[in-house]
Amino acid sequence: MSKKSWERGLRLLPSVDETLRDDRVAELLAVYPRSMVVEAVRVSLAGERRRILEGEPVEEDMDENSCLDLIVLKTAEVVRNQACSNLRPVINATGVVLHTNLGRALLSENARRAVCEIASSYSNLELELTTGRRGSRYAPLEPVLTSLTGAEAALVVNNNAAAVLLALGTLAKEREVVVSRGQLVEIGGSFRVPEVMAQSGARLVEVGATNKTYPDDYRKAINEHTALLLHVHTSNYRIIGFTRETTIKELVEIGRAFSLPVMSDLGSGSLLDLSRYGLPGEPTVQEMVAAGTDIITFSGDKLLGGPQAGIIVGRRRYIDKMKKNPLLRAVRVDKMTVAALEATLREYLDEERVVEGLPVLQMLTASASRLEEKAENLARLVRDAVGNKAGVEVGKGFSVVGGGSLPAAELPTAVVKIDSRTTSAGDLQSALMRGEPAVMSRVQGGSLLLDVRTVRGSELPALAAAIGKVI
Ligand SMILES: *Cc1c(COP(=O)(O)O)cnc(C)c1O
C-alpha cells in the first residue's frame, strides 16, 4: 500500500474533542456516563488508526465527514456493548424447557416477587421473631417441604451436587457405598456419581451389570464397612431392553434387614405426578418417601420449577447429622434462594393452580391448540418483519424437557419455520444468538426453527423484531 493512502487515512480521523462535539455523541452523553463515552471514542479512534497502519485500504471516497460518521457509529456500538450486562436475558426458542445453559427453570411470579422483596430489605433470615433468638435459615423451608413430601425432616443447600456431597460426606465418610453399575450417572460433564463420591470421602462399591442389578448383588456386597445403599435416578438416559433394576422397595427391604440407610439421588425431584398430563411418569418425591427411602436428594431448578438449590428430605436422625456437618456452611443457600424456594413450594400447596403458577409446569403441559395459536401469532409478526425476504410457515415438531429430566419424553409442539432467500439457517442462527436481545433457536433440515413452547407471549414482538433485524 502506498504511503500516501495511510497518511491520507490518518489525516481524515477526527480528534477526540471533535467527536465528542457531534450531536449523535451528545445523545450518548445524555444517557451514559461521560467517562464511558470518552473512553469509547478513544477505543474507536485507536481501532481505526490501527486498521489504517496495518495496511487496510482507505476507501477512495472517504472524506472527513464519512470518517467522523464511522467513528461515531463505532463509539455508539462500544458504549452499548459496555452498558449491557454480561449476564442478560435470552429468548429461548429452542423448546428445551430446562436448558441448563440458559438457566434452567424460570421462576413463578410469586417467587420473583419474593426474591425482589427479600433481596432489598432486611429479613428474619436467621432470627426467630417470636423469641428474638438466633434462628436457622432452613426453618422457613422445612415445614413446607415435610408437609409436601411426607418426610420427617428437610434441608436445603446450594444445588443437588452439593446435597449428594453433604449426604455422603456425613453418612459414609471413609466407608463404603453400594451402587448399581447401571446408575453411575454423569450429568452435564461436571457431575459424575463416582467423582462426587470420591470427593465426599466415601468408597464406591459397584454391583451388578449395566443392564441388570438384582437384590442379591447388593446383599453380597454388604460387609462391616458398608455405610449406605445408594440409588441414583437415571435422569438423563434410559436403559431399555433386557434389564432388571432393583426397585427402591427392594432396596429399602435390604436396608432394613442390614440396618443400613437407603439414599436416593432423585435428580429432578418432581412433586407432581406428571403422567396425569400425558408426560412419562417420573418417580415423585412423595412416592420415594412413602417407599421408605431414608434420604432423598433433588434439584430445585429442574422439574420442581424453582431456583437453583439442592433439597434433602428424609429421616430426622440423618438430616440432623448433616445439619451439624461443617461442610453445610460451605454449601449453604443464600436468602434469595430461600425466598424463591419458599414461594415456589407454596405454589404446590394449591394443587389446582400449581400448573398455571409455575412456568416450567405451564410450558411442559401447554396444550397443542395453545402452542399452535402462539406459533400463528409469531408467524404473523415475523412475516410483517421480514416481508418477502424469507418463507415463514407454522409446522409441527417435538420439544425435549432437558436439564436431565424425562429423557424419553418427546413433546409434540408447534414451530415457526423460517427459510431465508439469501442466508443459510446456520448463519441466521448464529446472528440471532449474537443479537440484542439474544435468541437461541434450532436448525433442522436446512430451516431455522423457533419452538414457541419456551417463548413467553410477552416476548413474541421482540423475537419477531430480532428476526427482522438479521434477515
Ligand atoms: C441434575 C442431577 C444432579 C445435579 O444436580 P444439580 O442441581 O445440577 O447440582 C445430580 N444427580 C442427578 C441424578 C441429576 O439428575
Short mmCIF file of C-alpha atoms and ligand atoms in Angstrom, two decimals:
data_model
loop_
_atom_site.label_atom_id
_atom_site.label_comp_id
_atom_site.label_asym_id
_atom_site.label_seq_id
_atom_site.Cartn_x
_atom_site.Cartn_y
_atom_site.Cartn_z
CA MET A 1 0.00 0.00 0.00
CA SER A 2 1.27 3.41 -0.77
CA LYS A 3 2.47 5.68 1.98
CA LYS A 4 0.03 8.24 0.70
CA SER A 5 -3.04 6.12 1.39
CA TRP A 6 -2.35 5.71 5.08
CA GLU A 7 -1.21 9.26 5.51
CA ARG A 8 -4.48 10.38 3.98
CA GLY A 9 -6.40 7.92 6.20
CA LEU A 10 -4.80 9.20 9.41
CA ARG A 11 -5.41 12.80 8.38
CA LEU A 12 -9.14 12.10 7.95
CA LEU A 13 -9.58 10.81 11.52
CA PRO A 14 -11.35 13.31 13.80
CA SER A 15 -9.91 14.26 17.18
CA VAL A 16 -11.47 13.09 20.44
CA ASP A 17 -12.87 16.57 21.05
CA GLU A 18 -14.36 16.86 17.57
CA THR A 19 -16.07 13.52 18.00
CA LEU A 20 -17.43 14.48 21.40
CA ARG A 21 -18.98 17.63 19.88
CA ASP A 22 -21.02 15.57 17.40
CA ASP A 23 -24.79 15.72 18.04
CA ARG A 24 -25.13 11.93 17.98
CA VAL A 25 -22.40 11.58 20.60
CA ALA A 26 -24.17 14.26 22.66
CA GLU A 27 -27.17 11.91 22.69
CA LEU A 28 -24.99 9.18 24.13
CA LEU A 29 -23.62 11.60 26.73
CA ALA A 30 -27.17 12.33 27.87
CA VAL A 31 -27.70 8.66 28.70
CA TYR A 32 -24.32 7.17 29.60
CA PRO A 33 -21.55 8.35 31.96
CA ARG A 34 -19.15 10.82 30.32
CA SER A 35 -16.08 8.75 31.19
CA MET A 36 -17.60 5.74 29.44
CA VAL A 37 -18.36 7.70 26.27
CA VAL A 38 -14.92 9.38 26.18
CA GLU A 39 -13.27 6.00 26.61
CA ALA A 40 -15.41 4.57 23.81
CA VAL A 41 -14.36 7.41 21.47
CA ARG A 42 -10.69 6.71 22.29
CA VAL A 43 -11.14 2.97 21.71
CA SER A 44 -12.90 3.58 18.39
CA LEU A 45 -10.25 6.03 17.17
CA ALA A 46 -7.41 3.75 18.25
CA GLY A 47 -9.04 0.81 16.48
CA GLU A 48 -9.41 2.75 13.25
CA ARG A 49 -5.83 4.10 13.47
CA ARG A 50 -4.55 0.56 13.96
CA ARG A 51 -6.51 -0.72 10.96
CA ILE A 52 -5.04 2.01 8.76
CA LEU A 53 -1.48 1.43 9.97
CA GLU A 54 -1.83 -2.31 9.44
CA GLY A 55 -2.43 -1.55 5.79
CA GLU A 56 -6.17 -1.84 5.44
CA PRO A 57 -7.06 0.20 2.37
CA VAL A 58 -8.75 3.54 2.97
CA GLU A 59 -11.71 3.88 0.63
CA GLU A 60 -11.22 6.36 -2.21
CA ASP A 61 -14.39 8.30 -1.46
CA MET A 62 -13.74 8.51 2.29
CA ASP A 63 -13.75 12.12 3.47
CA GLU A 64 -13.69 13.83 6.86
CA ASN A 65 -17.45 13.63 7.28
CA SER A 66 -17.82 9.97 6.44
CA CYS A 67 -14.83 9.21 8.65
CA LEU A 68 -16.50 11.03 11.55
CA ASP A 69 -19.71 9.07 10.83
CA LEU A 70 -17.76 5.85 11.08
CA ILE A 71 -16.15 6.79 14.41
CA VAL A 72 -19.50 7.90 15.83
CA LEU A 73 -21.12 4.60 14.85
CA LYS A 74 -18.26 2.62 16.38
CA THR A 75 -18.44 4.71 19.55
CA ALA A 76 -22.17 4.04 19.91
CA GLU A 77 -21.55 0.31 19.45
CA VAL A 78 -18.77 0.25 22.06
CA VAL A 79 -20.87 2.22 24.57
CA ARG A 80 -23.91 -0.02 24.11
CA ASN A 81 -21.83 -3.17 24.50
CA GLN A 82 -20.25 -1.81 27.66
CA ALA A 83 -23.50 -0.63 29.16
CA CYS A 84 -25.13 -4.01 28.60
CA SER A 85 -24.72 -6.50 31.46
CA ASN A 86 -22.62 -9.51 30.66
CA LEU A 87 -25.38 -11.67 32.12
CA ARG A 88 -28.59 -10.79 30.35
CA PRO A 89 -31.94 -12.20 29.30
CA VAL A 90 -32.06 -14.55 26.32
CA ILE A 91 -35.14 -15.56 24.34
CA ASN A 92 -35.29 -19.36 24.39
CA ALA A 93 -36.84 -20.55 21.13
CA THR A 94 -35.22 -24.00 21.36
CA GLY A 95 -38.20 -25.63 23.05
CA VAL A 96 -35.85 -27.13 25.67
CA VAL A 97 -37.73 -26.26 28.84
CA LEU A 98 -34.97 -26.97 31.38
CA HIS A 99 -31.98 -25.69 29.41
CA THR A 100 -29.01 -25.78 31.79
CA ASN A 101 -27.01 -23.31 29.63
CA LEU A 102 -29.95 -20.88 29.67
CA GLY A 103 -30.50 -21.01 33.42
CA ARG A 104 -32.98 -23.92 33.75
CA ALA A 105 -36.31 -23.13 35.44
CA LEU A 106 -38.00 -19.73 35.16
CA LEU A 107 -39.34 -18.56 38.48
CA SER A 108 -43.02 -18.03 39.12
CA GLU A 109 -44.36 -14.52 39.54
CA ASN A 110 -44.70 -15.08 43.30
CA ALA A 111 -41.12 -16.36 43.55
CA ARG A 112 -39.84 -13.38 41.57
CA ARG A 113 -41.64 -11.00 43.90
CA ALA A 114 -40.34 -12.80 46.99
CA VAL A 115 -36.74 -12.58 45.74
CA CYS A 116 -37.02 -8.85 45.00
CA GLU A 117 -38.53 -8.14 48.37
CA ILE A 118 -36.09 -10.17 50.46
CA ALA A 119 -33.04 -9.09 48.44
CA SER A 120 -33.68 -5.39 49.01
CA SER A 121 -34.85 -5.48 52.59
CA TYR A 122 -33.63 -6.81 55.95
CA SER A 123 -35.32 -10.07 56.88
CA ASN A 124 -35.59 -12.65 59.66
CA LEU A 125 -33.20 -14.93 57.76
CA GLU A 126 -31.54 -16.18 60.95
CA LEU A 127 -33.77 -14.73 63.61
CA GLU A 128 -36.77 -16.18 65.44
CA LEU A 129 -39.19 -13.29 65.58
CA THR A 130 -41.21 -14.87 68.40
CA THR A 131 -38.28 -15.24 70.80
CA GLY A 132 -35.63 -12.90 69.45
CA ARG A 133 -33.21 -15.79 69.48
CA ARG A 134 -30.91 -16.79 66.67
CA GLY A 135 -32.83 -18.85 64.12
CA SER A 136 -31.98 -21.11 61.22
CA ARG A 137 -32.16 -20.09 57.57
CA TYR A 138 -33.56 -23.53 56.87
CA ALA A 139 -36.52 -23.02 59.20
CA PRO A 140 -38.86 -21.35 56.67
CA LEU A 141 -38.40 -24.23 54.22
CA GLU A 142 -38.51 -27.31 56.43
CA PRO A 143 -42.22 -27.31 57.36
CA VAL A 144 -43.36 -26.75 53.74
CA LEU A 145 -41.04 -29.47 52.48
CA THR A 146 -42.07 -32.01 55.09
CA SER A 147 -45.75 -31.34 54.61
CA LEU A 148 -45.49 -31.62 50.82
CA THR A 149 -43.34 -34.76 50.77
CA GLY A 150 -44.36 -36.59 53.93
CA ALA A 151 -40.73 -36.74 55.08
CA GLU A 152 -39.70 -36.23 58.74
CA ALA A 153 -37.10 -33.55 58.05
CA ALA A 154 -35.60 -31.43 55.30
CA LEU A 155 -32.54 -29.37 54.50
CA VAL A 156 -31.65 -27.18 51.52
CA VAL A 157 -28.19 -26.49 50.08
CA ASN A 158 -26.68 -24.78 47.06
CA ASN A 159 -27.53 -27.43 44.43
CA ASN A 160 -28.17 -31.14 44.15
CA ALA A 161 -24.50 -31.97 43.60
CA ALA A 162 -23.80 -30.32 46.96
CA ALA A 163 -26.71 -32.21 48.51
CA VAL A 164 -25.22 -35.55 47.42
CA LEU A 165 -21.78 -34.46 48.61
CA LEU A 166 -23.09 -33.40 52.03
CA ALA A 167 -25.21 -36.52 52.49
CA LEU A 168 -22.45 -38.96 51.55
CA GLY A 169 -19.78 -36.96 53.38
CA THR A 170 -21.91 -37.04 56.52
CA LEU A 171 -23.14 -40.63 56.44
CA ALA A 172 -20.45 -42.56 54.58
CA LYS A 173 -17.08 -40.87 55.00
CA GLU A 174 -14.27 -43.43 54.78
CA ARG A 175 -16.84 -46.16 54.49
CA GLU A 176 -18.48 -48.00 51.62
CA VAL A 177 -21.47 -47.05 49.50
CA VAL A 178 -23.09 -49.72 47.35
CA VAL A 179 -24.45 -48.57 43.97
CA SER A 180 -25.56 -50.34 40.80
CA ARG A 181 -23.31 -50.18 37.72
CA GLY A 182 -26.42 -49.16 35.77
CA GLN A 183 -26.69 -45.97 37.83
CA LEU A 184 -23.21 -44.45 37.60
CA VAL A 185 -24.68 -41.31 36.10
CA GLU A 186 -22.88 -38.37 34.54
CA ILE A 187 -24.93 -35.17 34.47
CA GLY A 188 -23.67 -32.48 32.12
CA GLY A 189 -19.98 -33.39 32.38
CA SER A 190 -19.31 -31.89 35.78
CA PHE A 191 -21.38 -34.20 37.95
CA ARG A 192 -20.35 -37.84 37.90
CA VAL A 193 -21.55 -40.07 40.67
CA PRO A 194 -18.17 -41.81 41.13
CA GLU A 195 -16.31 -38.49 41.29
CA VAL A 196 -18.71 -36.84 43.72
CA MET A 197 -18.41 -39.91 45.93
CA ALA A 198 -14.64 -39.69 45.86
CA GLN A 199 -14.87 -36.03 46.93
CA SER A 200 -17.13 -36.95 49.82
CA GLY A 201 -14.61 -39.46 51.13
CA ALA A 202 -16.99 -42.39 50.62
CA ARG A 203 -15.73 -45.52 48.85
CA LEU A 204 -17.77 -46.69 45.90
CA VAL A 205 -18.68 -50.36 45.63
CA GLU A 206 -20.19 -51.08 42.22
CA VAL A 207 -22.50 -54.02 41.89
CA GLY A 208 -24.38 -55.76 39.09
CA ALA A 209 -24.05 -55.07 35.39
CA THR A 210 -25.02 -52.03 33.33
CA ASN A 211 -28.35 -53.54 32.35
CA LYS A 212 -29.12 -55.80 35.31
CA THR A 213 -28.68 -55.48 39.05
CA TYR A 214 -30.50 -57.95 41.35
CA PRO A 215 -31.24 -57.53 45.07
CA ASP A 216 -28.71 -60.29 45.74
CA ASP A 217 -25.95 -58.22 44.14
CA TYR A 218 -26.45 -55.61 46.87
CA ARG A 219 -26.72 -58.21 49.65
CA LYS A 220 -23.45 -59.87 48.65
CA ALA A 221 -21.60 -56.53 48.63
CA ILE A 222 -22.59 -55.63 52.20
CA ASN A 223 -19.94 -56.04 54.90
CA GLU A 224 -18.88 -54.32 58.13
CA HIS A 225 -17.55 -51.29 56.18
CA THR A 226 -20.83 -50.61 54.38
CA ALA A 227 -22.43 -47.31 55.35
CA LEU A 228 -25.23 -46.83 52.86
CA LEU A 229 -27.10 -48.20 49.85
CA LEU A 230 -27.38 -45.63 47.08
CA HIS A 231 -29.95 -45.44 44.33
CA VAL A 232 -29.36 -42.89 41.56
CA HIS A 233 -32.20 -41.95 39.30
CA THR A 234 -31.08 -42.27 35.68
CA SER A 235 -32.36 -38.77 34.97
CA ASN A 236 -30.86 -38.21 31.56
CA TYR A 237 -30.89 -41.67 29.99
CA ARG A 238 -32.88 -44.86 29.95
CA ILE A 239 -31.61 -48.41 29.82
CA ILE A 240 -34.11 -50.35 27.79
CA GLY A 241 -34.39 -53.92 26.57
CA PHE A 242 -33.03 -56.80 28.64
CA THR A 243 -32.98 -55.04 32.00
CA ARG A 244 -33.54 -55.56 35.70
CA GLU A 245 -33.28 -52.73 38.17
CA THR A 246 -33.57 -53.43 41.86
CA THR A 247 -36.59 -51.36 42.87
CA ILE A 248 -36.46 -48.83 45.66
CA LYS A 249 -38.84 -51.04 47.65
CA GLU A 250 -36.43 -53.96 47.37
CA LEU A 251 -33.51 -51.74 48.33
CA VAL A 252 -35.39 -50.48 51.38
CA GLU A 253 -36.08 -54.09 52.45
CA ILE A 254 -32.38 -54.90 52.20
CA GLY A 255 -31.50 -51.71 54.08
CA ARG A 256 -33.89 -52.67 56.91
CA ALA A 257 -32.52 -56.22 57.08
CA PHE A 258 -28.94 -54.97 57.44
CA SER A 259 -29.74 -51.77 59.39
CA LEU A 260 -28.34 -49.58 56.64
CA PRO A 261 -29.80 -46.29 55.36
CA VAL A 262 -31.01 -46.17 51.76
CA MET A 263 -30.43 -42.96 49.86
CA SER A 264 -31.84 -41.92 46.50
CA ASP A 265 -30.32 -39.21 44.33
CA LEU A 266 -33.50 -38.44 42.50
CA GLY A 267 -32.05 -35.65 40.34
CA SER A 268 -35.08 -33.75 39.15
CA GLY A 269 -37.44 -34.11 42.03
CA SER A 270 -40.98 -33.90 40.83
CA LEU A 271 -43.67 -33.16 43.40
CA LEU A 272 -46.43 -33.74 40.89
CA ASP A 273 -47.45 -36.89 39.03
CA LEU A 274 -46.74 -35.70 35.50
CA SER A 275 -48.38 -38.74 33.91
CA ARG A 276 -51.68 -37.00 34.68
CA TYR A 277 -50.69 -34.54 31.96
CA GLY A 278 -49.67 -37.13 29.41
CA LEU A 279 -45.97 -36.91 30.23
CA PRO A 280 -43.93 -40.02 31.05
CA GLY A 281 -44.16 -40.65 34.78
CA GLU A 282 -41.10 -39.81 36.86
CA PRO A 283 -40.99 -41.15 40.40
CA THR A 284 -42.26 -38.36 42.62
CA VAL A 285 -40.54 -37.35 45.85
CA GLN A 286 -43.67 -38.38 47.79
CA GLU A 287 -43.52 -41.88 46.29
CA MET A 288 -39.89 -42.25 47.28
CA VAL A 289 -40.65 -41.12 50.84
CA ALA A 290 -43.64 -43.46 51.05
CA ALA A 291 -41.47 -46.36 49.84
CA GLY A 292 -39.33 -45.87 52.94
CA THR A 293 -36.27 -44.22 51.36
CA ASP A 294 -34.24 -42.75 54.23
CA ILE A 295 -32.62 -39.85 52.36
CA ILE A 296 -33.72 -38.29 49.07
CA THR A 297 -31.86 -35.52 47.23
CA PHE A 298 -33.09 -33.49 44.26
CA SER A 299 -32.64 -30.17 42.45
CA GLY A 300 -34.74 -27.06 42.99
CA ASP A 301 -34.46 -25.82 39.40
CA LYS A 302 -35.43 -28.88 37.39
CA LEU A 303 -38.99 -30.23 37.33
CA LEU A 304 -39.73 -28.56 40.67
CA GLY A 305 -39.60 -25.24 38.82
CA GLY A 306 -37.78 -23.15 41.42
CA PRO A 307 -34.35 -21.60 42.00
CA GLN A 308 -31.04 -23.45 41.85
CA ALA A 309 -30.93 -25.46 45.06
CA GLY A 310 -30.28 -28.94 46.38
CA ILE A 311 -33.07 -30.31 48.54
CA ILE A 312 -32.58 -33.13 51.02
CA VAL A 313 -35.58 -34.78 52.66
CA GLY A 314 -35.71 -37.87 54.84
CA ARG A 315 -35.35 -39.22 58.34
CA ARG A 316 -34.66 -36.71 61.06
CA ARG A 317 -31.74 -38.60 62.56
CA TYR A 318 -29.77 -38.44 59.30
CA ILE A 319 -30.72 -34.87 58.41
CA ASP A 320 -29.77 -33.72 61.94
CA LYS A 321 -26.29 -35.15 61.38
CA MET A 322 -25.99 -33.24 58.11
CA LYS A 323 -27.02 -30.03 59.87
CA LYS A 324 -24.02 -30.45 62.18
CA ASN A 325 -21.51 -31.12 59.38
CA PRO A 326 -19.21 -28.06 58.92
CA LEU A 327 -19.45 -28.66 55.17
CA LEU A 328 -23.03 -27.37 55.34
CA ARG A 329 -21.69 -23.85 55.85
CA ALA A 330 -19.72 -24.09 52.61
CA VAL A 331 -22.72 -25.17 50.56
CA ARG A 332 -25.43 -23.11 52.25
CA VAL A 333 -28.15 -21.28 50.35
CA ASP A 334 -28.44 -17.53 50.35
CA LYS A 335 -31.53 -15.54 51.27
CA MET A 336 -32.69 -15.05 47.68
CA THR A 337 -32.75 -18.80 47.19
CA VAL A 338 -34.65 -19.32 50.43
CA ALA A 339 -37.18 -16.69 49.35
CA ALA A 340 -37.63 -18.09 45.83
CA LEU A 341 -37.82 -21.68 47.03
CA GLU A 342 -40.35 -20.99 49.76
CA ALA A 343 -42.58 -19.15 47.28
CA THR A 344 -42.20 -21.97 44.73
CA LEU A 345 -43.05 -24.65 47.28
CA ARG A 346 -46.07 -22.67 48.41
CA GLU A 347 -47.42 -22.86 44.86
CA TYR A 348 -47.68 -26.64 45.36
CA LEU A 349 -49.94 -26.20 48.36
CA ASP A 350 -52.69 -25.29 45.89
CA GLU A 351 -52.82 -28.33 43.59
CA GLU A 352 -55.48 -26.73 41.41
CA ARG A 353 -53.34 -23.79 40.48
CA VAL A 354 -49.77 -25.02 40.64
CA VAL A 355 -49.51 -25.83 36.93
CA GLU A 356 -50.66 -22.36 35.90
CA GLY A 357 -48.45 -20.73 38.52
CA LEU A 358 -45.13 -22.35 37.67
CA PRO A 359 -43.68 -21.53 34.23
CA VAL A 360 -41.89 -24.90 33.97
CA LEU A 361 -45.10 -26.86 34.50
CA GLN A 362 -47.05 -24.48 32.29
CA MET A 363 -44.58 -24.98 29.43
CA LEU A 364 -44.45 -28.76 29.87
CA THR A 365 -48.21 -29.15 29.86
CA ALA A 366 -49.11 -26.49 27.25
CA SER A 367 -51.90 -27.79 25.02
CA ALA A 368 -51.44 -28.31 21.27
CA SER A 369 -54.04 -25.64 20.49
CA ARG A 370 -52.37 -23.08 22.75
CA LEU A 371 -48.97 -23.76 21.15
CA GLU A 372 -50.42 -23.56 17.63
CA GLU A 373 -52.09 -20.27 18.38
CA LYS A 374 -48.83 -18.86 19.75
CA ALA A 375 -46.95 -20.09 16.67
CA GLU A 376 -49.55 -18.48 14.36
CA ASN A 377 -49.17 -15.19 16.24
CA LEU A 378 -45.40 -15.35 15.99
CA ALA A 379 -45.51 -16.26 12.28
CA ARG A 380 -47.72 -13.25 11.58
CA LEU A 381 -45.31 -10.89 13.38
CA VAL A 382 -42.30 -12.44 11.64
CA ARG A 383 -43.93 -12.10 8.19
CA ASP A 384 -44.52 -8.42 8.91
CA ALA A 385 -40.88 -8.04 9.94
CA VAL A 386 -39.21 -9.87 7.02
CA GLY A 387 -41.58 -9.10 4.12
CA ASN A 388 -40.76 -11.32 1.16
CA LYS A 389 -37.15 -11.91 2.16
CA ALA A 390 -37.98 -15.26 3.76
CA GLY A 391 -40.53 -18.03 3.73
CA VAL A 392 -42.35 -18.26 7.06
CA GLU A 393 -44.66 -21.11 7.98
CA VAL A 394 -46.07 -22.84 11.02
CA GLY A 395 -45.27 -26.53 11.38
CA LYS A 396 -45.18 -29.37 13.85
CA GLY A 397 -42.16 -30.54 15.83
CA PHE A 398 -41.03 -32.01 19.10
CA SER A 399 -39.66 -30.33 22.22
CA VAL A 400 -37.50 -32.04 24.81
CA VAL A 401 -37.59 -31.40 28.53
CA GLY A 402 -33.82 -31.05 29.04
CA GLY A 403 -31.85 -30.49 32.24
CA GLY A 404 -31.54 -34.20 32.84
CA SER A 405 -35.28 -34.74 33.16
CA LEU A 406 -37.70 -37.04 31.35
CA PRO A 407 -35.13 -38.13 28.73
CA ALA A 408 -37.67 -40.33 26.95
CA ALA A 409 -40.24 -37.56 26.54
CA GLU A 410 -40.81 -36.01 23.12
CA LEU A 411 -43.46 -33.37 23.46
CA PRO A 412 -45.39 -32.54 20.29
CA THR A 413 -45.08 -28.81 19.70
CA ALA A 414 -45.72 -26.06 17.16
CA VAL A 415 -42.79 -24.37 15.44
CA VAL A 416 -42.28 -21.41 13.15
CA LYS A 417 -40.10 -22.45 10.23
CA ILE A 418 -38.08 -19.75 8.50
CA ASP A 419 -36.25 -20.07 5.18
CA SER A 420 -34.32 -17.01 4.14
CA ARG A 421 -33.81 -16.47 0.41
CA THR A 422 -30.24 -15.30 0.93
CA THR A 423 -28.83 -16.54 4.24
CA SER A 424 -28.29 -20.11 5.44
CA ALA A 425 -30.20 -21.29 8.51
CA GLY A 426 -26.90 -21.81 10.37
CA ASP A 427 -25.82 -18.21 9.72
CA LEU A 428 -29.21 -16.92 10.83
CA GLN A 429 -28.99 -19.00 14.00
CA SER A 430 -25.61 -17.55 14.95
CA ALA A 431 -26.63 -13.98 14.06
CA LEU A 432 -29.70 -14.35 16.29
CA MET A 433 -27.54 -15.62 19.15
CA ARG A 434 -25.25 -12.60 18.88
CA GLY A 435 -28.11 -10.11 18.57
CA GLU A 436 -29.76 -7.93 21.17
CA PRO A 437 -31.89 -9.47 22.57
CA ALA A 438 -30.02 -12.73 22.08
CA VAL A 439 -32.19 -15.50 20.67
CA MET A 440 -31.47 -19.22 20.85
CA SER A 441 -33.11 -21.23 18.08
CA ARG A 442 -32.86 -24.60 16.32
CA VAL A 443 -31.81 -25.61 12.82
CA GLN A 444 -33.43 -28.60 11.21
CA GLY A 445 -33.45 -29.78 7.60
CA GLY A 446 -31.88 -26.52 6.41
CA SER A 447 -34.54 -24.34 8.05
CA LEU A 448 -34.43 -22.14 11.11
CA LEU A 449 -36.94 -23.38 13.69
CA LEU A 450 -38.48 -21.39 16.52
CA ASP A 451 -40.22 -23.63 19.05
CA VAL A 452 -42.82 -21.49 20.79
CA ARG A 453 -43.18 -23.79 23.84
CA THR A 454 -40.42 -21.92 25.67
CA VAL A 455 -41.18 -18.43 24.35
CA ARG A 456 -43.38 -16.32 26.57
CA GLY A 457 -46.26 -14.42 24.99
CA SER A 458 -44.75 -11.10 26.01
CA GLU A 459 -41.54 -11.95 24.11
CA LEU A 460 -43.18 -12.51 20.71
CA PRO A 461 -42.80 -8.92 19.39
CA ALA A 462 -39.13 -8.72 20.44
CA LEU A 463 -38.46 -12.13 18.90
CA ALA A 464 -40.05 -11.13 15.58
CA ALA A 465 -38.11 -7.86 15.58
CA ALA A 466 -34.84 -9.73 16.21
CA ILE A 467 -35.55 -11.94 13.21
CA GLY A 468 -36.41 -8.93 11.09
CA LYS A 469 -33.04 -7.42 12.03
CA VAL A 470 -30.96 -10.43 10.95
CA ILE A 471 -32.83 -11.20 7.70
C1 LIG B 1 -29.22 -32.98 37.77
C2 LIG B 1 -28.73 -34.07 38.62
C3 LIG B 1 -27.71 -33.85 39.54
C4 LIG B 1 -27.07 -32.50 39.68
O1 LIG B 1 -27.95 -31.58 40.21
P1 LIG B 1 -27.56 -30.01 40.26
O2 LIG B 1 -28.72 -29.38 40.95
O3 LIG B 1 -27.39 -29.59 38.84
O4 LIG B 1 -26.32 -29.90 41.05
C5 LIG B 1 -27.31 -34.90 40.32
N1 LIG B 1 -27.87 -36.13 40.21
C6 LIG B 1 -28.85 -36.39 39.32
C7 LIG B 1 -29.41 -37.76 39.24
C8 LIG B 1 -29.33 -35.37 38.50
O5 LIG B 1 -30.30 -35.61 37.62
#
